Tab-separated table of C-alpha atoms in Angstrom:
chain	number	residue	atom	x	y	z
A	99	MET	CA	12.214	-16.178	-10.556
A	100	SER	CA	11.596	-12.527	-9.695
A	101	ARG	CA	14.185	-9.852	-10.345
A	102	THR	CA	15.186	-7.473	-7.569
A	103	SER	CA	15.196	-3.752	-8.231
A	104	ARG	CA	18.688	-2.272	-8.262
A	105	LEU	CA	20.018	1.135	-7.366
A	106	VAL	CA	21.251	2.990	-10.434
A	107	VAL	CA	24.071	5.528	-10.014
A	108	ARG	CA	25.965	7.374	-12.741
A	109	PRO	CA	28.986	8.888	-10.901
A	110	THR	CA	30.838	11.875	-12.362
A	111	ARG	CA	30.724	14.415	-9.536
A	112	SER	CA	32.207	12.441	-6.673
A	113	SER	CA	32.319	15.369	-4.255
A	114	ARG	CA	28.599	15.041	-3.617
A	115	ALA	CA	27.174	12.374	-1.276
A	116	ILE	CA	23.803	10.731	-1.360
A	117	THR	CA	21.338	10.621	1.478
A	118	VAL	CA	18.904	7.822	2.279
A	119	LEU	CA	16.014	7.490	-0.184
A	120	LEU	CA	12.525	8.489	0.893
A	121	ALA	CA	9.558	9.033	-1.395
A	122	VAL	CA	7.730	12.304	-0.747
A	123	GLY	CA	5.892	15.002	-2.605
A	124	LEU	CA	4.238	12.829	-5.246
A	125	VAL	CA	3.134	15.167	-8.051
A	126	THR	CA	2.169	13.937	-11.497
A	127	ALA	CA	2.176	16.523	-14.256
A	128	GLY	CA	0.476	16.391	-17.625
A	129	CYS	CA	2.508	17.238	-20.707
A	130	SER	CA	1.827	19.405	-23.723
A	131	SER	CA	3.267	18.942	-27.174
A	132	ALA	CA	5.798	21.662	-26.328
A	133	ASP	CA	7.378	19.221	-23.873
A	134	SER	CA	8.031	16.642	-26.593
A	135	GLN	CA	11.420	16.004	-28.144
A	136	SER	CA	12.762	13.384	-30.503
A	137	ALA	CA	15.734	12.336	-28.352
A	138	PRO	CA	16.344	11.548	-24.676
A	139	PRO	CA	17.090	14.585	-22.479
A	140	SER	CA	20.636	15.899	-22.305
A	141	TYR	CA	22.221	16.051	-18.873
A	142	GLU	CA	25.418	15.154	-17.029
A	143	GLN	CA	25.175	11.825	-15.259
A	144	SER	CA	26.038	12.587	-11.652
A	145	ASP	CA	26.472	10.865	-8.325
A	146	ALA	CA	24.552	13.815	-6.886
A	147	VAL	CA	21.391	12.180	-8.267
A	148	GLN	CA	20.517	8.668	-7.158
A	149	ALA	CA	17.410	6.885	-8.409
A	150	ARG	CA	15.684	3.572	-7.782
A	151	MET	CA	12.999	1.847	-9.849
A	152	LEU	CA	9.993	0.530	-7.931
A	153	PRO	CA	7.037	-1.531	-9.209
A	154	GLN	CA	3.683	-0.141	-10.385
A	155	LEU	CA	2.488	1.272	-7.069
A	156	ALA	CA	0.448	4.349	-8.076
A	157	ALA	CA	-3.080	4.495	-9.520
A	158	THR	CA	-5.573	7.059	-8.230
A	159	GLY	CA	-9.029	7.441	-9.751
A	160	GLU	CA	-12.728	6.668	-9.602
A	161	ASP	CA	-12.743	3.950	-12.258
A	162	THR	CA	-11.442	0.413	-12.163
A	163	GLU	CA	-8.305	-0.396	-14.124
A	164	GLY	CA	-5.958	-3.341	-14.444
A	165	ALA	CA	-2.886	-3.706	-12.264
A	166	ASP	CA	-0.788	-3.589	-15.430
A	167	ASP	CA	-2.056	-0.046	-16.074
A	168	ALA	CA	-0.781	1.382	-12.772
A	169	ALA	CA	2.101	3.850	-12.816
A	170	TRP	CA	5.691	2.893	-12.126
A	171	VAL	CA	7.322	4.735	-9.235
A	172	VAL	CA	10.841	6.167	-9.290
A	173	GLU	CA	12.379	7.249	-6.007
A	174	ALA	CA	15.190	9.784	-6.260
A	175	ALA	CA	17.500	11.653	-3.904
A	176	VAL	CA	19.341	14.799	-4.940
A	177	HIS	CA	22.262	16.022	-2.845
A	178	ASP	CA	22.996	19.624	-1.977
A	179	VAL	CA	19.855	21.281	-3.347
A	180	GLU	CA	17.339	23.623	-1.778
A	181	GLU	CA	13.969	22.343	-0.652
A	182	GLY	CA	11.464	22.772	-3.465
A	183	THR	CA	13.930	22.072	-6.274
A	184	ALA	CA	12.075	20.765	-9.329
A	185	VAL	CA	12.878	17.233	-10.490
A	186	THR	CA	11.431	15.851	-13.720
A	187	LEU	CA	10.978	12.358	-15.087
A	188	VAL	CA	11.282	11.996	-18.866
A	189	ALA	CA	10.055	8.950	-20.793
A	190	GLU	CA	9.532	7.843	-24.368
A	191	THR	CA	5.765	7.950	-24.765
A	192	GLY	CA	5.385	6.656	-28.338
A	193	ASP	CA	6.338	7.428	-31.952
A	194	GLY	CA	9.859	8.134	-30.766
A	195	GLU	CA	8.794	11.184	-28.746
A	196	TRP	CA	10.278	11.909	-25.314
A	197	GLU	CA	8.171	13.849	-22.813
A	198	THR	CA	8.174	14.984	-19.212
A	199	VAL	CA	5.738	12.543	-17.616
A	200	SER	CA	6.084	13.580	-13.975
A	201	GLU	CA	7.465	16.463	-11.972
A	202	ALA	CA	7.843	16.939	-8.238
A	203	GLU	CA	9.731	19.132	-5.790
A	204	THR	CA	12.373	17.934	-3.358
A	205	ASP	CA	11.768	17.978	0.354
A	206	ALA	CA	14.236	19.395	2.858
A	207	GLU	CA	16.468	16.327	2.455
A	208	GLY	CA	16.406	16.283	-1.336
A	209	HIS	CA	14.034	13.330	-1.670
A	210	VAL	CA	11.304	12.972	-4.264
A	211	ALA	CA	9.011	10.392	-5.896
A	212	LEU	CA	7.987	10.435	-9.554
A	213	THR	CA	5.626	8.282	-11.610
A	214	SER	CA	5.330	7.031	-15.164
A	215	THR	CA	2.830	4.874	-17.017
A	216	ALA	CA	5.358	4.521	-19.862
A	217	ASP	CA	7.643	1.482	-19.925
A	218	GLY	CA	11.313	1.368	-20.788
A	219	ASP	CA	14.153	3.760	-20.015
A	220	LEU	CA	13.337	6.727	-17.764
A	221	HIS	CA	15.497	9.756	-17.052
A	222	VAL	CA	15.512	11.700	-13.756
A	223	VAL	CA	16.651	15.267	-14.510
A	224	VAL	CA	17.478	18.189	-12.218
A	225	GLY	CA	18.085	21.632	-13.718
A	226	ASP	CA	18.246	22.511	-17.402
A	227	GLY	CA	20.673	23.402	-20.156
A	228	ASP	CA	24.376	22.925	-19.450
A	229	ASP	CA	23.668	22.733	-15.703
A	230	ALA	CA	21.309	19.737	-15.926
A	231	ILE	CA	22.319	16.622	-14.013
A	232	GLY	CA	20.506	13.318	-13.688
A	233	ALA	CA	20.353	9.537	-13.686
A	234	GLU	CA	18.779	6.820	-15.808
A	235	VAL	CA	16.602	3.921	-14.664
A	236	SER	CA	14.548	1.327	-16.507
A	237	THR	CA	11.273	-0.391	-15.763
A	238	ASP	CA	13.161	-3.612	-16.555
A	239	ASP	CA	14.974	-3.076	-13.229
A	240	ALA	CA	11.756	-3.439	-11.220
A	241	PRO	CA	10.825	-6.856	-9.795
A	242	GLU	CA	8.345	-8.985	-11.716
A	243	ALA	CA	4.876	-9.595	-10.297
A	244	SER	CA	4.473	-13.024	-8.709
A	245	PHE	CA	0.793	-12.804	-7.668
A	246	THR	CA	-2.026	-10.766	-9.195
A	247	ASP	CA	-5.797	-10.751	-8.816
A	248	ASP	CA	-7.656	-8.141	-10.891
A	249	PHE	CA	-11.004	-9.535	-9.702
A	250	ASP	CA	-12.189	-9.791	-13.296
A	251	GLU	CA	-13.416	-13.282	-12.402
A	252	ASP	CA	-14.820	-14.649	-9.160
A	253	SER	CA	-11.825	-15.839	-7.156
A	254	VAL	CA	-13.436	-15.989	-3.705
A	255	ASP	CA	-14.712	-19.071	-1.868
A	256	GLY	CA	-15.268	-21.225	-4.966
A	257	GLU	CA	-13.433	-24.222	-6.328
A	258	GLY	CA	-9.835	-23.251	-7.058
A	259	ALA	CA	-10.312	-19.844	-5.419
A	260	GLN	CA	-7.364	-17.646	-4.413
A	261	TRP	CA	-9.257	-16.079	-1.481
A	262	TYR	CA	-11.387	-17.736	1.177
A	263	THR	CA	-13.582	-16.264	3.896
A	264	ARG	CA	-11.687	-16.492	7.147
A	265	ASP	CA	-12.915	-18.266	10.254
A	266	GLN	CA	-13.620	-15.345	12.579
A	267	GLY	CA	-16.623	-14.848	14.748
A	268	HIS	CA	-17.891	-13.623	18.097
A	269	ILE	CA	-14.516	-13.677	19.860
A	270	GLY	CA	-11.856	-11.220	20.955
A	271	VAL	CA	-12.656	-7.622	20.023
A	272	ARG	CA	-15.437	-8.711	17.637
A	273	THR	CA	-18.035	-10.424	19.820
A	274	CYS	CA	-20.791	-8.607	17.917
A	275	SER	CA	-19.685	-9.647	14.419
A	276	ARG	CA	-18.519	-12.616	12.396
A	277	ALA	CA	-16.952	-13.183	8.985
A	278	ASP	CA	-19.408	-14.471	6.396
A	279	ALA	CA	-19.200	-15.343	2.716
A	280	ASP	CA	-22.327	-13.246	2.046
A	281	ALA	CA	-20.258	-10.143	2.852
A	282	ALA	CA	-17.622	-10.835	0.153
A	283	GLU	CA	-18.616	-10.600	-3.509
A	284	VAL	CA	-16.701	-10.191	-6.763
A	285	THR	CA	-18.736	-7.980	-9.070
A	286	GLY	CA	-18.058	-5.348	-11.717
A	287	GLY	CA	-14.321	-5.996	-11.676
A	288	VAL	CA	-13.929	-5.424	-7.930
A	289	LEU	CA	-13.955	-7.424	-4.741
A	290	ARG	CA	-16.682	-5.809	-2.633
A	291	LEU	CA	-16.352	-6.406	1.101
A	292	SER	CA	-19.285	-5.299	3.229
A	293	VAL	CA	-20.579	-4.911	6.751
A	294	LEU	CA	-24.157	-6.238	6.831
A	295	ASP	CA	-26.831	-6.816	9.432
A	296	ASP	CA	-26.739	-10.422	10.626
A	297	PRO	CA	-30.214	-11.823	9.824
A	298	ASP	CA	-29.746	-14.791	12.141
A	299	ARG	CA	-28.979	-12.928	15.347
A	300	ASP	CA	-30.520	-10.154	17.425
A	301	LEU	CA	-28.842	-7.351	19.336
A	302	CYS	CA	-25.450	-7.495	20.982
A	303	GLN	CA	-24.172	-5.599	24.015
A	304	PRO	CA	-20.378	-5.269	23.967
A	305	ASN	CA	-18.610	-5.652	27.280
A	306	GLY	CA	-18.626	-2.387	29.231
A	307	ASN	CA	-21.162	-0.647	26.976
A	308	ARG	CA	-24.708	0.176	28.067
A	309	LYS	CA	-26.023	0.368	24.515
A	310	ARG	CA	-27.013	-2.609	22.370
A	311	PHE	CA	-26.176	-2.906	18.668
A	312	PRO	CA	-27.382	-5.063	15.781
A	313	MET	CA	-25.151	-8.054	15.116
A	314	ARG	CA	-23.054	-7.735	11.973
A	315	LEU	CA	-21.579	-9.808	9.168
A	316	ASN	CA	-18.095	-8.831	7.952
A	317	GLY	CA	-16.328	-9.277	4.624
A	318	HIS	CA	-13.036	-10.905	5.602
A	319	VAL	CA	-10.988	-12.950	3.101
A	320	GLY	CA	-7.401	-14.182	2.868
A	321	THR	CA	-5.018	-16.296	0.808
A	322	GLU	CA	-4.034	-18.643	3.619
A	323	GLY	CA	-3.369	-22.038	2.061
A	324	THR	CA	-3.295	-20.681	-1.508
A	325	TYR	CA	-0.532	-18.063	-1.565
A	326	ASP	CA	2.146	-16.657	0.721
A	327	PHE	CA	5.592	-15.118	0.289
A	328	THR	CA	8.619	-13.849	2.197
A	329	TYR	CA	10.013	-10.375	1.379
A	330	GLY	CA	8.977	-8.111	-1.450
A	331	TYR	CA	6.235	-5.630	-2.258
A	332	ALA	CA	2.523	-6.175	-1.615
A	333	ALA	CA	-0.084	-3.721	-2.890
A	334	ALA	CA	-3.845	-3.371	-3.221
A	335	ARG	CA	-5.915	-0.712	-4.996
A	336	ILE	CA	-8.702	0.121	-2.561
A	337	ARG	CA	-11.682	2.433	-2.192
A	338	THR	CA	-12.613	2.497	1.499
A	339	GLN	CA	-15.896	2.689	3.341
A	340	SER	CA	-16.950	6.179	4.417
A	341	ALA	CA	-18.592	5.732	7.825
A	342	ARG	CA	-16.953	5.203	11.147
A	343	GLY	CA	-17.905	2.123	13.143
A	344	GLN	CA	-15.868	-0.282	10.988
A	345	HIS	CA	-12.491	-0.211	9.293
A	346	SER	CA	-11.164	-1.206	5.885
A	347	ALA	CA	-7.922	-3.147	6.062
A	348	PHE	CA	-5.208	-4.676	3.890
A	349	TRP	CA	-2.883	-6.779	6.000
A	350	MET	CA	-0.795	-9.928	6.272
A	351	GLN	CA	-0.408	-12.695	8.816
A	352	ALA	CA	2.296	-15.301	9.294
A	353	THR	CA	1.414	-18.632	7.726
A	354	GLY	CA	0.675	-21.103	10.507
A	355	GLY	CA	0.201	-18.284	13.019
A	356	GLN	CA	2.585	-16.136	14.997
A	357	ALA	CA	5.038	-17.664	17.448
A	358	THR	CA	7.206	-16.259	20.208
A	359	GLY	CA	10.804	-15.235	19.652
A	360	GLY	CA	10.491	-11.945	17.807
A	361	PRO	CA	9.385	-11.241	14.240
A	362	LYS	CA	12.229	-12.956	12.407
A	363	GLN	CA	11.605	-16.243	14.161
A	364	GLY	CA	7.910	-15.979	14.963
A	365	GLY	CA	6.474	-13.867	12.155
A	366	ALA	CA	4.303	-10.786	12.494
A	367	GLU	CA	1.003	-9.194	11.643
A	368	ILE	CA	1.701	-6.510	9.012
A	369	ASP	CA	-1.120	-3.982	8.719
A	370	VAL	CA	-0.398	-2.213	5.437
A	371	MET	CA	-3.417	0.036	5.901
A	372	GLU	CA	-6.450	0.449	8.106
A	373	TYR	CA	-9.042	3.173	7.522
A	374	PHE	CA	-11.423	4.056	10.340
A	375	GLY	CA	-13.777	6.351	8.446
A	376	ASP	CA	-14.193	9.894	7.200
A	377	ASP	CA	-13.882	12.761	9.696
A	378	HIS	CA	-11.870	10.669	12.139
A	379	PRO	CA	-10.079	12.985	14.614
A	380	GLU	CA	-6.735	11.263	13.939
A	381	GLY	CA	-7.175	11.364	10.166
A	382	GLY	CA	-8.400	7.786	9.926
A	383	LEU	CA	-5.385	5.966	8.433
A	384	THR	CA	-2.935	3.691	10.238
A	385	SER	CA	-0.072	1.302	9.464
A	386	PHE	CA	1.076	-1.129	12.179
A	387	THR	CA	3.042	-4.285	12.824
A	388	TYR	CA	2.571	-6.687	15.733
A	389	TYR	CA	4.778	-9.550	16.908
A	390	LEU	CA	5.457	-11.679	19.993
A	391	ASP	CA	8.751	-11.185	21.789
A	392	GLN	CA	10.869	-13.848	23.492
A	393	ALA	CA	8.509	-13.873	26.478
A	394	GLY	CA	5.400	-14.095	24.314
A	395	ARG	CA	4.401	-10.474	24.949
A	396	LYS	CA	2.730	-8.582	22.118
A	397	GLN	CA	4.875	-5.769	20.728
A	398	THR	CA	3.565	-2.995	18.491
A	399	LYS	CA	5.222	-0.649	16.017
A	400	GLY	CA	3.613	1.977	13.808
A	401	GLY	CA	0.620	4.209	14.372
A	402	TRP	CA	-1.673	6.843	12.910
A	403	LEU	CA	-0.369	8.416	9.728
A	404	PRO	CA	0.346	12.113	10.319
A	405	ASN	CA	-0.802	14.859	7.948
A	406	VAL	CA	-3.230	12.556	6.175
A	407	ASP	CA	-4.890	15.532	4.473
A	408	GLU	CA	-1.661	16.048	2.522
A	409	LEU	CA	-2.003	12.550	1.095
A	410	GLY	CA	-5.654	12.864	0.095
A	411	ASP	CA	-9.169	13.326	1.429
A	412	ASP	CA	-11.113	11.111	-0.961
A	413	TRP	CA	-10.417	7.617	0.382
A	414	SER	CA	-14.076	6.544	0.136
A	415	GLU	CA	-14.593	8.204	-3.267
A	416	GLN	CA	-11.529	7.163	-5.285
A	417	PHE	CA	-9.229	4.179	-5.485
A	418	HIS	CA	-5.710	4.490	-4.082
A	419	VAL	CA	-2.844	1.992	-4.048
A	420	PHE	CA	-1.719	1.043	-0.535
A	421	SER	CA	1.543	-0.905	-0.404
A	422	VAL	CA	4.359	-2.199	1.771
A	423	GLU	CA	7.955	-2.916	0.854
A	424	TRP	CA	9.100	-5.690	3.189
A	425	THR	CA	12.813	-6.447	3.569
A	426	PRO	CA	14.766	-8.129	6.407
A	427	GLN	CA	15.726	-4.644	7.658
A	428	GLU	CA	12.509	-2.603	7.434
A	429	TYR	CA	8.924	-2.112	6.331
A	430	VAL	CA	8.231	0.856	4.043
A	431	PHE	CA	4.565	1.798	3.713
A	432	ARG	CA	3.369	3.871	0.751
A	433	ILE	CA	0.197	5.366	-0.703
A	434	ASP	CA	0.337	5.731	-4.492
A	435	GLY	CA	4.113	5.451	-4.279
A	436	GLN	CA	4.564	8.121	-1.620
A	437	VAL	CA	6.244	6.950	1.575
A	438	THR	CA	3.974	7.360	4.586
A	439	GLN	CA	5.936	5.449	7.223
A	440	ARG	CA	9.203	3.529	7.682
A	441	LEU	CA	9.583	0.965	10.441
A	442	LYS	CA	13.243	0.036	10.693
A	443	GLY	CA	14.576	-2.984	12.546
A	444	GLU	CA	14.038	-6.744	12.440
A	445	THR	CA	11.017	-7.803	10.369
A	446	SER	CA	9.035	-10.986	9.871
A	447	GLY	CA	11.185	-13.842	8.616
A	448	LYS	CA	8.267	-16.196	7.981
A	449	PRO	CA	6.031	-16.540	4.912
A	450	GLU	CA	3.022	-14.220	5.124
A	451	PHE	CA	-0.370	-14.474	3.423
A	452	LEU	CA	-2.641	-11.629	2.260
A	453	ILE	CA	-5.841	-10.488	3.969
A	454	LEU	CA	-8.509	-7.991	2.833
A	455	SER	CA	-11.286	-7.095	5.245
A	456	LEU	CA	-13.970	-4.668	6.364
A	457	LEU	CA	-14.330	-5.339	10.081
A	458	SER	CA	-16.646	-3.943	12.746
A	459	SER	CA	-14.921	-4.296	16.088
A	460	ASP	CA	-16.823	-3.871	19.342
A	461	TYR	CA	-14.980	-0.684	20.300
A	462	GLU	CA	-16.034	0.947	17.009
A	463	LEU	CA	-19.774	0.286	17.231
A	464	PRO	CA	-20.621	3.292	19.470
A	465	ARG	CA	-18.999	5.533	16.840
A	466	PHE	CA	-21.025	4.221	13.907
A	467	ASP	CA	-22.265	7.224	11.915
A	468	GLY	CA	-23.498	5.645	8.696
A	469	LYS	CA	-26.120	3.262	7.396
A	470	LEU	CA	-25.608	-0.419	6.705
A	471	PRO	CA	-24.501	-1.885	4.440
A	472	GLU	CA	-21.077	-0.233	4.306
A	473	HIS	CA	-18.678	-1.229	1.519
A	474	MET	CA	-14.968	-1.451	0.744
A	475	ASP	CA	-14.010	-2.074	-2.901
A	476	VAL	CA	-10.737	-3.677	-3.998
A	477	ASP	CA	-9.827	-3.207	-7.665
A	478	TRP	CA	-6.764	-5.456	-7.583
A	479	ALA	CA	-4.129	-6.991	-5.348
A	480	ARG	CA	-0.562	-7.767	-6.429
A	481	VAL	CA	2.731	-9.026	-4.975
A	482	TRP	CA	6.270	-8.680	-6.306
A	483	GLU	CA	8.556	-11.159	-4.548
A	484	THR	CA	12.169	-10.124	-4.132
A	485	GLY	CA	13.588	-12.514	-1.563
A	486	PRO	CA	15.890	-11.254	1.221
A	487	GLN	CA	18.010	-9.203	-1.199
A	488	GLY	CA	15.088	-7.054	-2.416
């Protein structure tokens, strides 16, 4: 049974209140030997510093790596400090040495996110000397992983597979494309999803468009029938396609399909991330949720992520971890542990299964600015179930 992460508070200065946690300003700092010490840092445990241990949700880089090698994320909130106040995370890194493993600056509300690849006890410290205050967390407080696919072996479309190509073709907003097993391949430690020319069909003319386009095959796989969950964290380490004209996506759908009655009763589509290509005028990244209300009308929450350039500009060159924290009260979307969007209010109350896809919708085809095939690589996917108390 998975463990839920708990909020760790060490109260000694009760006059200070804590604001709501939000992860921002993710900055990971390297450490020199001068940062090392043989004992944990000295500070006053204070209710002015509140910290929470999250799972391993951060791993940026060009190379593949296992999900177990990703960095843990610590969210912290510091009360009554100026924006830009330095906060450090100290961990025991081996041979009994303690080092600063991450440092970041608070935003205007005192919020910060820090990362560590070291396990065990971690110390969040603000200030130095006799004025230092802080809090302690442990990686043992994070939930345990309940589903992992590192794509080290072929787990798509074969006997006993975890992922199967979805049944999607020539309907809705994708009349010019269809899902096909040829567009999903596990190779070199990654799941490669592609958009390919369809060799069995000629040109397609989307409704309302005067131009004709080659028919396409899409990589589109999901865990429907093999794995689903209700509440927790879901994450995938993804390197997107570069061209416009198709979009990478990591998302979830309600098992058995959505029903009317709102998200708690009828489930929802949870789009953790969609990337619509480099040089997109809106930045290219979105997070959305969709559900059917009591009257069966489609309702939408979420949108384009603002200030995407502050999060990164190398989506098609390096892997990043895209994740959602799903509770009964809200969805929290993150990139490498940094909060990008919070959608508060009633959420899906039904089991949801995972989907990874690179889709070419009809409305995107006129904007295609690349050369087929286009590719999206997934290094790993992981879920940490928490249940409704997560």
